[in-house]
N, C-alpha and C. Protein backbone atom coordinates (compact mmCIF):
# COMPACT_ATOMS: atom_id res chain seq x y z
N MET A 1 60.45 31.01 56.13
CA MET A 1 60.13 29.79 55.42
C MET A 1 60.29 28.59 56.33
N SER A 2 59.44 27.64 56.12
CA SER A 2 59.47 26.47 57.02
C SER A 2 59.40 25.18 56.08
N ALA A 3 59.89 24.09 56.57
CA ALA A 3 59.90 22.87 55.81
C ALA A 3 58.70 21.92 56.21
N THR A 4 57.62 22.61 56.68
CA THR A 4 56.48 21.80 57.11
C THR A 4 55.42 21.84 56.01
N ILE A 5 54.37 21.07 56.14
CA ILE A 5 53.34 20.97 55.12
C ILE A 5 51.99 21.08 55.89
N ASN A 6 50.97 21.66 55.19
CA ASN A 6 49.66 21.71 55.68
C ASN A 6 49.04 20.30 55.47
N ALA A 7 48.94 19.48 56.52
CA ALA A 7 48.51 18.11 56.37
C ALA A 7 47.08 17.95 55.93
N ASP A 8 46.18 18.90 56.39
CA ASP A 8 44.81 18.75 55.93
C ASP A 8 44.67 19.05 54.43
N LEU A 9 45.35 20.08 53.97
CA LEU A 9 45.34 20.42 52.52
C LEU A 9 45.90 19.23 51.69
N PHE A 10 46.99 18.71 52.16
CA PHE A 10 47.65 17.59 51.49
C PHE A 10 46.70 16.40 51.40
N SER A 11 46.06 16.09 52.49
CA SER A 11 45.10 14.98 52.59
C SER A 11 43.96 15.15 51.63
N LYS A 12 43.39 16.40 51.61
CA LYS A 12 42.28 16.64 50.73
C LYS A 12 42.65 16.53 49.26
N TYR A 13 43.90 16.96 48.93
CA TYR A 13 44.35 16.85 47.52
C TYR A 13 44.36 15.39 47.07
N PHE A 14 44.74 14.46 47.98
CA PHE A 14 44.79 13.04 47.63
C PHE A 14 43.52 12.29 48.11
N ALA A 15 42.37 12.89 47.82
CA ALA A 15 41.07 12.25 48.07
C ALA A 15 40.91 11.86 49.51
N ASN A 16 41.21 12.83 50.43
CA ASN A 16 41.07 12.62 51.88
C ASN A 16 41.87 11.43 52.39
N ALA A 17 43.08 11.32 51.92
CA ALA A 17 43.98 10.27 52.36
C ALA A 17 44.22 10.36 53.85
N PRO A 18 44.34 9.23 54.60
CA PRO A 18 44.57 9.31 56.04
C PRO A 18 45.90 9.91 56.34
N THR A 19 46.01 10.61 57.47
CA THR A 19 47.24 11.17 57.96
C THR A 19 47.55 10.67 59.36
N ILE A 20 48.79 10.76 59.76
CA ILE A 20 49.15 10.48 61.11
C ILE A 20 49.95 11.66 61.67
N HIS A 21 49.96 11.84 62.97
CA HIS A 21 50.67 12.93 63.53
C HIS A 21 51.86 12.37 64.34
N ILE A 22 53.01 12.94 63.96
CA ILE A 22 54.25 12.56 64.66
C ILE A 22 54.72 13.84 65.37
N PRO A 23 54.77 13.81 66.65
CA PRO A 23 55.19 15.05 67.40
C PRO A 23 56.61 15.46 67.12
N GLY A 24 56.83 16.76 67.08
CA GLY A 24 58.15 17.26 66.81
C GLY A 24 58.05 18.80 66.65
N PHE A 25 58.99 19.38 66.03
CA PHE A 25 58.92 20.84 65.85
C PHE A 25 59.48 21.12 64.44
N THR A 26 59.14 22.36 64.02
CA THR A 26 59.56 22.72 62.69
C THR A 26 60.99 23.19 62.64
N PHE A 27 61.63 22.97 61.56
CA PHE A 27 62.98 23.39 61.36
C PHE A 27 63.01 24.58 60.38
N PRO A 28 63.65 25.66 60.76
CA PRO A 28 63.68 26.78 59.82
C PRO A 28 64.61 26.44 58.63
N VAL A 29 64.25 26.98 57.52
CA VAL A 29 64.98 26.73 56.29
C VAL A 29 65.60 28.05 55.82
N ALA A 30 66.87 28.04 55.56
CA ALA A 30 67.56 29.18 55.05
C ALA A 30 68.01 28.93 53.60
N GLU A 31 67.85 29.95 52.80
CA GLU A 31 68.22 29.86 51.36
C GLU A 31 69.62 30.48 51.21
N TYR A 32 70.50 29.71 50.53
CA TYR A 32 71.81 30.19 50.24
C TYR A 32 72.03 30.04 48.72
N PHE A 33 72.64 30.99 48.14
CA PHE A 33 72.99 30.97 46.77
C PHE A 33 74.44 30.62 46.59
N LEU A 34 74.83 30.01 45.54
CA LEU A 34 76.18 29.53 45.34
C LEU A 34 77.17 30.74 45.43
N GLU A 35 76.81 31.87 44.88
CA GLU A 35 77.73 33.05 44.91
C GLU A 35 77.99 33.46 46.35
N ASP A 36 76.95 33.39 47.21
CA ASP A 36 77.14 33.78 48.61
C ASP A 36 78.07 32.82 49.34
N VAL A 37 77.86 31.51 49.05
CA VAL A 37 78.68 30.53 49.75
C VAL A 37 80.12 30.64 49.32
N LEU A 38 80.32 30.85 47.98
CA LEU A 38 81.70 30.98 47.52
C LEU A 38 82.40 32.23 48.12
N GLU A 39 81.61 33.29 48.29
CA GLU A 39 82.13 34.51 48.85
C GLU A 39 82.52 34.32 50.33
N LYS A 40 81.59 33.70 51.05
CA LYS A 40 81.81 33.49 52.53
C LYS A 40 82.95 32.52 52.79
N THR A 41 83.10 31.52 51.96
CA THR A 41 84.17 30.55 52.22
C THR A 41 85.51 30.96 51.50
N ARG A 42 85.41 32.07 50.69
CA ARG A 42 86.54 32.54 49.95
C ARG A 42 87.12 31.45 48.99
N TYR A 43 86.21 30.64 48.51
CA TYR A 43 86.57 29.57 47.62
C TYR A 43 86.77 30.15 46.23
N SER A 44 87.78 29.74 45.55
CA SER A 44 88.08 30.25 44.18
C SER A 44 88.03 29.06 43.20
N ILE A 45 87.29 29.19 42.21
CA ILE A 45 87.21 28.14 41.17
C ILE A 45 88.33 28.33 40.16
N LYS A 46 89.12 27.35 40.02
CA LYS A 46 90.24 27.38 39.08
C LYS A 46 89.84 26.64 37.85
N SER A 47 90.14 27.26 36.71
CA SER A 47 89.85 26.58 35.42
C SER A 47 90.89 27.07 34.42
N ASP A 48 90.94 26.35 33.32
CA ASP A 48 91.86 26.76 32.23
C ASP A 48 91.58 28.09 31.64
N PHE A 49 90.30 28.51 31.81
CA PHE A 49 89.93 29.84 31.19
C PHE A 49 90.17 31.06 32.05
N ASP A 50 90.61 30.78 33.31
CA ASP A 50 90.88 31.99 34.23
C ASP A 50 91.95 32.87 33.71
N ASN A 51 92.89 32.34 32.88
CA ASN A 51 93.95 33.12 32.34
C ASN A 51 93.55 34.01 31.22
N PHE A 52 92.35 33.73 30.65
CA PHE A 52 91.85 34.47 29.49
C PHE A 52 90.94 35.58 29.97
N GLU A 53 91.05 36.75 29.38
CA GLU A 53 90.14 37.84 29.76
C GLU A 53 88.81 37.57 29.08
N GLY A 54 87.71 37.74 29.87
CA GLY A 54 86.42 37.54 29.29
C GLY A 54 85.92 36.10 29.31
N ASN A 55 86.10 35.44 30.43
CA ASN A 55 85.64 34.05 30.51
C ASN A 55 84.21 33.87 30.80
N SER A 56 83.44 34.97 30.93
CA SER A 56 82.01 34.84 31.19
C SER A 56 81.27 35.44 29.97
N ARG A 57 80.02 35.02 29.78
CA ARG A 57 79.20 35.54 28.68
C ARG A 57 79.06 37.07 28.75
N ARG A 58 78.90 37.57 29.99
CA ARG A 58 78.74 39.01 30.12
C ARG A 58 80.02 39.71 29.70
N ARG A 59 81.16 39.25 30.06
CA ARG A 59 82.38 39.94 29.71
C ARG A 59 82.60 39.83 28.21
N ARG A 60 82.28 38.68 27.61
CA ARG A 60 82.45 38.51 26.14
C ARG A 60 81.52 39.47 25.43
N LYS A 61 80.33 39.66 25.92
CA LYS A 61 79.37 40.56 25.29
C LYS A 61 79.87 41.97 25.41
N GLN A 62 80.44 42.37 26.54
CA GLN A 62 80.97 43.67 26.77
C GLN A 62 82.17 43.89 25.82
N GLN A 63 82.99 42.91 25.68
CA GLN A 63 84.11 43.06 24.79
C GLN A 63 83.70 43.16 23.34
N ASP A 64 82.66 42.42 22.96
CA ASP A 64 82.20 42.45 21.58
C ASP A 64 81.65 43.87 21.26
N SER A 65 81.07 44.50 22.24
CA SER A 65 80.51 45.80 21.99
C SER A 65 81.63 46.89 21.89
N LYS A 66 82.84 46.54 22.33
CA LYS A 66 83.97 47.52 22.26
C LYS A 66 84.88 47.32 21.06
N LYS A 67 84.41 46.60 20.08
CA LYS A 67 85.27 46.35 18.87
C LYS A 67 85.44 47.61 18.13
N ASP A 68 86.57 47.71 17.41
CA ASP A 68 86.82 48.92 16.61
C ASP A 68 85.97 48.81 15.33
N PRO A 69 85.74 49.91 14.70
CA PRO A 69 84.91 49.91 13.47
C PRO A 69 85.44 49.03 12.35
N LEU A 70 86.73 48.93 12.19
CA LEU A 70 87.29 48.06 11.10
C LEU A 70 87.00 46.62 11.36
N THR A 71 87.06 46.18 12.61
CA THR A 71 86.76 44.79 12.93
C THR A 71 85.29 44.52 12.73
N GLU A 72 84.43 45.45 13.14
CA GLU A 72 82.98 45.26 12.94
C GLU A 72 82.67 45.15 11.44
N MET A 73 83.31 45.99 10.61
CA MET A 73 83.04 45.99 9.16
C MET A 73 83.55 44.67 8.61
N PHE A 74 84.71 44.15 9.06
CA PHE A 74 85.22 42.88 8.56
C PHE A 74 84.31 41.72 8.88
N GLU A 75 83.84 41.73 10.13
CA GLU A 75 82.95 40.61 10.52
C GLU A 75 81.62 40.68 9.81
N ALA A 76 81.15 41.87 9.49
CA ALA A 76 79.91 42.01 8.77
C ALA A 76 80.10 41.49 7.35
N CYS A 77 81.24 41.77 6.74
CA CYS A 77 81.54 41.31 5.37
C CYS A 77 81.61 39.75 5.34
N ILE A 78 82.28 39.16 6.36
CA ILE A 78 82.37 37.73 6.43
C ILE A 78 80.95 37.14 6.54
N TYR A 79 80.16 37.73 7.42
CA TYR A 79 78.81 37.19 7.65
C TYR A 79 77.97 37.29 6.34
N LEU A 80 78.07 38.38 5.69
CA LEU A 80 77.28 38.57 4.42
C LEU A 80 77.78 37.64 3.33
N THR A 81 79.12 37.40 3.24
CA THR A 81 79.64 36.50 2.30
C THR A 81 79.09 35.07 2.57
N HIS A 82 79.05 34.65 3.82
CA HIS A 82 78.53 33.35 4.17
C HIS A 82 77.09 33.23 3.80
N GLN A 83 76.31 34.30 4.10
CA GLN A 83 74.90 34.31 3.76
C GLN A 83 74.65 34.20 2.24
N ALA A 84 75.44 34.95 1.51
CA ALA A 84 75.32 34.90 0.00
C ALA A 84 75.69 33.51 -0.46
N MET A 85 76.73 32.88 -0.03
CA MET A 85 77.12 31.57 -0.41
C MET A 85 76.00 30.58 -0.06
N TYR A 86 75.40 30.76 1.05
CA TYR A 86 74.34 29.81 1.51
C TYR A 86 73.11 29.96 0.52
N LEU A 87 72.81 31.21 0.21
CA LEU A 87 71.63 31.46 -0.65
C LEU A 87 71.84 30.90 -2.08
N GLN A 88 73.10 31.03 -2.48
CA GLN A 88 73.41 30.50 -3.83
C GLN A 88 73.36 28.99 -3.91
N SER A 89 73.71 28.35 -2.81
CA SER A 89 73.72 26.86 -2.80
C SER A 89 72.32 26.33 -2.59
N SER A 90 71.31 27.15 -2.27
CA SER A 90 69.94 26.65 -2.02
C SER A 90 69.17 26.51 -3.27
């Protein structure tokens, strides 16, 4: 990848706008992702939620799928009760 531009194409796009040439050379561009930089620098993000298990959406979703049947039934009952109350008030 390069940080240069095709000057002719750029000029044509803007109704043949004039261009000037400035001598120099291209600079290579490297892509870095935040996860890679954090890993290479060994930087650790500290937050209030680090002490809690499941501080990411993925972990919470995994934990939700590991609920025991009684908890799932209880949550379903609560949900259905709320839905019934909503429908009655409409």
